[in-house]
Structure formats: structure tokens, C-alpha cells
Amino acid sequence: GQQLNQSPQSMFIQEGEDVSMNCTSSSIFNTWLWYKQDPGEGPVLLIALYKAGELTSNGRLTAQFGITRKDSFLNISASIPSDVGIYFCAGCTGTASKLTFGTGTRLQVTL
Amino acid sequence: NAGVTQTPKFRILKIGQSMTLQCTQDMNHNYMYWYRQDPGMGLKLIYYSVGAGITDKGEVPNGYNVSRSTTEDFPLRLELAAPSQTSVYFCASSYGQPNTEAFFGQGTRLTVV
């Protein structure tokens, strides 16, 4: 099946630093989504990307849909403690809108 | 704004027991999904439905069954629980194409002993 490789697996950063994470696929996706998961909660959608090359921002978050449609990245600027959590990329293709998830990037923010 | 609601939140099952995980959504979404998340891993699709009366297998369907008699509800059934089914289960829903953004419930943590 399709696989999404997400990197890095984990990050330890200081408050105020910028963060960058990415996701690569062996196959093409029509949609890329980025989710954040807090402990004991379900994933919450951060950004949705629908077009190759698209760059979209949501507050301090910026994500891009790669030109090849096989990759995407997420940047978080000026990190704050509440950014702590696990970030998942997800790719979607096909008519049933099924999502394929990456393995996640665990973000820790220190004061 | 309830969104996607899952019950129960936690459950412990003995090997061989059966149970149903409930999922309901109030957003009038056509598409619904069941995922499982093993420790330190991403989510894997178990079953999905594109509308009432229509269900299909995902990536890891073995040991599970689903039904979709209404737009709102999408229960997941485990018939003979096995330790390999210990996981956190998430239900999700979306409008479907072209809007593929899926909204998730809070999860059901299942332990099979």
C-alpha cells in the first residue's frame, strides 16, 4: 500500500524557535492534510492543501503542497509551549477520500 | 457543536469477547471512517463508508465488521477480540470530494487481555 515517510520522528526545541517537518510519499496524492494530536485526543486538522505548489498559512503555521505531489512540508514559526504534540501528515487520493497517515513528528518545546 | 462522538472512551475486553464501538456525527457528512492507532504509529484505516448502506474495507479490516444504516451512525464491531486488537480506535467523518477534510472523534482506548 501507499506509505508516507514523515521526518523528523521527534524534535526538541526551545520556545521561540521555528520548526520545520516534512512528509514524502512513493506515490502521488491529490490532497495533503496536516493534523495535530494532543495526548488522549483525536487528531485536529491544521491545514488542508488541494493544489500542487500551493502554499497556505494558518496563523504561525505554513504548509506547502509539493510540485511533484509526492511531498509536503509544515513550518511552525516562533514556537510556544502549546505547540507540543504529535503532528501527522495525511495524503488523500481516490474518490472515497481515504487518508493515508504518516508516522508522526513528536514536538517538544522547552522554556 | 458535538461533531464526531465516540463511546465508550475506554474498555477492557477478555480474549474472545465481542463488543461494538459506537460512532455518531451531527455534521451531515456522507463519508465516515474507522482508524486504529497503535503506540507510536500513525493511523491505519479499518473500514469506511461513503454513504448510508455502503461500506468498504480499508487497509486492516480483518477481525472487524461495520454497518451504516443511517447517515449519522457508523458502529464498529469486534466479534472475537484478540490481543492484537489492543489499540486506540478513532472514528472520523468528512463531506467527501472535493472537500476531503476529515474530522475525528476523541477515540476509544481498547485493551484485550
CSV table of C-alpha atoms in Angstrom, one decimal:
chain,number,residue,atom,x,y,z
A,1,GLY,CA,0.0,0.0,0.0
A,2,GLN,CA,0.9,3.7,0.0
A,3,GLN,CA,3.4,4.8,2.5
A,4,LEU,CA,4.2,8.2,3.9
A,5,ASN,CA,7.6,8.9,5.4
A,6,GLN,CA,7.5,11.7,7.9
A,7,SER,CA,10.6,13.3,9.4
A,8,PRO,CA,11.9,14.0,11.8
A,9,GLN,CA,10.4,11.5,14.2
A,10,SER,CA,10.9,13.8,17.1
A,11,MET,CA,12.1,17.3,17.8
A,12,PHE,CA,13.1,19.1,21.0
A,13,ILE,CA,13.2,22.9,20.5
A,14,GLN,CA,13.2,26.0,22.6
A,15,GLU,CA,10.3,28.3,22.9
A,16,GLY,CA,10.5,31.0,20.1
A,17,GLU,CA,12.4,28.8,17.6
A,18,ASP,CA,11.0,27.9,14.2
A,19,VAL,CA,10.2,24.3,13.3
A,20,SER,CA,10.1,22.5,10.0
A,21,MET,CA,8.9,19.0,9.3
A,22,ASN,CA,8.1,17.2,6.1
A,23,CYS,CA,6.4,14.2,4.5
A,24,THR,CA,7.3,12.3,1.4
A,25,SER,CA,5.4,9.6,-0.5
A,26,SER,CA,6.2,6.9,-3.0
A,27,SER,CA,3.0,7.8,-4.9
A,28,ILE,CA,1.0,10.9,-5.8
A,29,PHE,CA,-1.7,12.4,-3.7
A,30,ASN,CA,-4.4,14.8,-4.7
A,31,THR,CA,-4.7,16.4,-1.2
A,32,TRP,CA,-2.3,16.9,1.7
A,33,LEU,CA,-3.6,17.5,5.2
A,34,TRP,CA,-1.7,18.3,8.4
A,35,TYR,CA,-3.1,17.3,11.8
A,36,LYS,CA,-2.0,17.8,15.4
A,37,GLN,CA,-2.8,15.3,18.1
A,38,ASP,CA,-2.7,16.1,21.8
A,39,PRO,CA,-2.4,13.3,24.3
A,40,GLY,CA,-5.6,11.4,24.8
A,41,GLU,CA,-7.3,13.3,21.9
A,42,GLY,CA,-8.2,12.7,18.3
A,43,PRO,CA,-6.2,14.5,15.5
A,44,VAL,CA,-7.3,18.0,14.8
A,45,LEU,CA,-7.0,19.5,11.3
A,46,LEU,CA,-4.4,22.3,11.0
A,47,ILE,CA,-4.1,22.9,7.3
A,48,ALA,CA,-5.5,21.4,4.1
A,49,LEU,CA,-3.8,21.7,0.7
A,50,TYR,CA,-5.5,20.9,-2.6
A,51,LYS,CA,-3.3,22.0,-5.4
A,52,ALA,CA,0.3,21.2,-6.3
A,53,GLY,CA,2.6,24.1,-5.4
A,54,GLU,CA,0.0,25.6,-3.1
A,55,LEU,CA,1.4,27.5,0.0
A,56,THR,CA,-1.1,28.0,2.8
A,57,SER,CA,-0.9,29.7,6.1
A,58,ASN,CA,-2.9,29.4,9.3
A,59,GLY,CA,-1.5,31.8,11.9
A,60,ARG,CA,2.0,30.7,12.7
A,61,LEU,CA,1.7,27.6,10.6
A,62,THR,CA,2.6,27.4,6.9
A,63,ALA,CA,2.3,24.3,4.8
A,64,GLN,CA,3.2,23.6,1.1
A,65,PHE,CA,1.9,21.0,-1.4
A,66,GLY,CA,5.0,19.8,-3.3
A,67,ILE,CA,5.1,20.4,-7.1
A,68,THR,CA,5.6,16.6,-7.7
A,69,ARG,CA,2.5,15.9,-5.5
A,70,LYS,CA,4.6,13.4,-3.6
A,71,ASP,CA,5.7,15.6,-0.7
A,72,SER,CA,4.6,18.4,1.7
A,73,PHE,CA,6.1,20.3,4.5
A,74,LEU,CA,4.8,22.2,7.6
A,75,ASN,CA,6.6,25.1,9.2
A,76,ILE,CA,5.7,26.5,12.7
A,77,SER,CA,7.2,29.9,13.4
A,78,ALA,CA,8.0,31.3,16.9
A,79,SER,CA,7.0,28.1,18.7
A,80,ILE,CA,5.1,28.3,22.0
A,81,PRO,CA,4.5,25.6,24.7
A,82,SER,CA,1.1,24.8,23.5
A,83,ASP,CA,2.6,23.6,20.2
A,84,VAL,CA,3.7,20.5,22.0
A,85,GLY,CA,2.1,17.4,20.5
A,86,ILE,CA,2.3,14.9,17.6
A,87,TYR,CA,2.0,16.3,14.1
A,88,PHE,CA,0.7,14.0,11.3
A,89,CYS,CA,0.7,14.5,7.6
A,90,ALA,CA,-2.0,12.7,5.7
A,91,GLY,CA,-2.4,12.2,1.9
A,92,CYS,CA,-5.6,11.6,0.1
A,93,THR,CA,-6.4,10.2,-3.3
A,94,GLY,CA,-9.3,8.4,-4.9
A,95,THR,CA,-13.0,9.1,-4.7
A,96,ALA,CA,-13.6,7.7,-1.2
A,97,SER,CA,-11.4,10.4,0.4
A,98,LYS,CA,-9.4,7.8,2.3
A,99,LEU,CA,-6.5,9.2,4.2
A,100,THR,CA,-3.0,7.7,4.4
A,101,PHE,CA,-1.2,8.9,7.5
A,102,GLY,CA,2.5,9.4,8.2
A,103,THR,CA,4.0,8.1,11.4
A,104,GLY,CA,4.1,11.5,13.1
A,105,THR,CA,6.6,14.0,14.3
A,106,ARG,CA,6.6,14.4,18.1
A,107,LEU,CA,7.3,18.0,19.1
A,108,GLN,CA,8.6,19.1,22.5
A,109,VAL,CA,9.0,22.7,23.4
A,110,THR,CA,11.2,23.8,26.3
A,111,LEU,CA,11.0,27.1,28.0
B,1,ASN,CA,-21.4,21.5,18.2
B,2,ALA,CA,-20.9,17.9,19.1
B,3,GLY,CA,-19.0,16.9,15.9
B,4,VAL,CA,-18.0,13.2,16.0
B,5,THR,CA,-18.8,11.4,19.2
B,6,GLN,CA,-17.4,8.0,20.2
B,7,THR,CA,-18.4,5.7,23.0
B,8,PRO,CA,-17.1,4.2,25.2
B,9,LYS,CA,-13.8,6.1,25.8
B,10,PHE,CA,-12.1,3.2,27.5
B,11,ARG,CA,-12.8,-0.6,27.5
B,12,ILE,CA,-11.1,-3.7,28.7
B,13,LEU,CA,-12.1,-7.0,26.9
B,14,LYS,CA,-11.2,-10.5,27.5
B,15,ILE,CA,-9.9,-12.6,24.6
B,16,GLY,CA,-12.8,-14.0,22.6
B,17,GLN,CA,-15.4,-11.4,23.9
B,18,SER,CA,-17.2,-9.2,21.4
B,19,MET,CA,-18.2,-5.5,21.6
B,20,THR,CA,-19.4,-2.6,19.5
B,21,LEU,CA,-17.7,0.7,19.3
B,22,GLN,CA,-20.2,3.4,18.7
B,23,CYS,CA,-19.7,6.5,16.5
B,24,THR,CA,-22.1,9.2,15.6
B,25,GLN,CA,-21.7,12.5,13.8
B,26,ASP,CA,-24.1,15.5,13.6
B,27,MET,CA,-22.4,17.3,10.6
B,28,ASN,CA,-24.5,15.5,7.9
B,29,HIS,CA,-21.3,14.1,6.5
B,30,ASN,CA,-21.6,11.5,3.8
B,31,TYR,CA,-18.2,9.8,4.5
B,32,MET,CA,-17.3,8.1,7.7
B,33,TYR,CA,-14.2,6.1,8.7
B,34,TRP,CA,-12.7,3.9,11.3
B,35,TYR,CA,-9.0,4.1,12.1
B,36,ARG,CA,-6.8,2.4,14.6
B,37,GLN,CA,-3.7,3.8,16.1
B,38,ASP,CA,-1.1,1.6,17.7
B,39,PRO,CA,1.5,3.1,20.1
B,40,GLY,CA,4.0,5.4,18.4
B,41,MET,CA,2.4,4.9,15.0
B,42,GLY,CA,0.2,6.7,12.6
B,43,LEU,CA,-3.5,5.8,11.9
B,44,LYS,CA,-4.4,2.9,9.8
B,45,LEU,CA,-7.8,2.7,8.0
B,46,ILE,CA,-10.0,-0.3,9.1
B,47,TYR,CA,-13.3,0.4,7.2
B,48,TYR,CA,-15.0,3.3,5.6
B,49,SER,CA,-18.4,4.3,4.3
B,50,VAL,CA,-19.3,6.7,1.5
B,51,GLY,CA,-23.0,6.8,2.5
B,52,ALA,CA,-25.8,5.0,4.3
B,53,GLY,CA,-25.9,1.4,3.2
B,54,ILE,CA,-22.4,1.4,1.7
B,55,THR,CA,-19.3,0.2,3.4
B,56,ASP,CA,-15.9,-1.0,2.2
B,57,LYS,CA,-12.7,-2.4,3.6
B,58,GLY,CA,-9.7,-0.3,4.4
B,59,GLU,CA,-6.1,-1.3,5.0
B,60,VAL,CA,-6.6,-3.5,8.1
B,61,PRO,CA,-10.2,-4.9,8.1
B,62,ASN,CA,-9.6,-8.4,9.5
B,63,GLY,CA,-11.4,-9.1,12.8
B,64,TYR,CA,-13.8,-6.2,12.4
B,65,ASN,CA,-17.2,-5.5,10.9
B,66,VAL,CA,-19.2,-2.3,10.3
B,67,SER,CA,-22.7,-1.2,9.2
B,68,ARG,CA,-24.1,2.1,8.1
B,69,SER,CA,-27.8,2.1,8.4
B,70,THR,CA,-28.1,5.9,8.9
B,71,THR,CA,-26.0,8.9,7.8
B,72,GLU,CA,-25.2,9.7,11.4
B,73,ASP,CA,-24.1,6.4,12.8
B,74,PHE,CA,-21.2,4.1,11.9
B,75,PRO,CA,-20.6,1.4,14.6
B,76,LEU,CA,-17.5,-0.9,14.5
B,77,ARG,CA,-17.9,-4.5,15.8
B,78,LEU,CA,-15.3,-6.8,17.1
B,79,GLU,CA,-16.6,-10.3,17.2
B,80,LEU,CA,-13.8,-12.3,18.8
B,81,ALA,CA,-11.4,-10.0,20.5
B,82,ALA,CA,-7.7,-10.8,20.2
B,83,PRO,CA,-4.7,-9.1,22.0
B,84,SER,CA,-3.6,-7.8,18.6
B,85,GLN,CA,-6.7,-5.6,18.6
B,86,THR,CA,-5.4,-3.6,21.6
B,87,SER,CA,-5.2,-0.1,20.2
B,88,VAL,CA,-6.9,3.3,20.2
B,89,TYR,CA,-9.7,3.5,17.7
B,90,PHE,CA,-10.8,6.7,16.0
B,91,CYS,CA,-13.9,7.4,14.1
B,92,ALA,CA,-13.9,10.2,11.5
B,93,SER,CA,-16.2,11.9,9.1
B,94,SER,CA,-16.0,14.2,6.1
B,95,TYR,CA,-18.1,15.7,3.3
B,96,GLY,CA,-16.2,13.8,0.7
B,97,GLN,CA,-14.9,15.0,-2.7
B,98,PRO,CA,-13.8,17.7,-3.3
B,99,ASN,CA,-13.6,18.6,0.4
B,100,THR,CA,-11.6,15.7,2.0
B,101,GLU,CA,-11.0,17.3,5.4
B,102,ALA,CA,-11.8,14.6,8.0
B,103,PHE,CA,-12.9,15.4,11.5
B,104,PHE,CA,-12.1,13.0,14.3
B,105,GLY,CA,-13.7,11.8,17.5
B,106,GLN,CA,-11.8,11.6,20.7
B,107,GLY,CA,-11.0,7.9,20.4
B,108,THR,CA,-11.8,4.7,22.2
B,109,ARG,CA,-8.9,3.1,24.0
B,110,LEU,CA,-9.4,-0.7,23.9
B,111,THR,CA,-7.3,-3.3,25.8
B,112,VAL,CA,-7.7,-7.0,25.1
B,113,VAL,CA,-6.4,-9.3,27.9
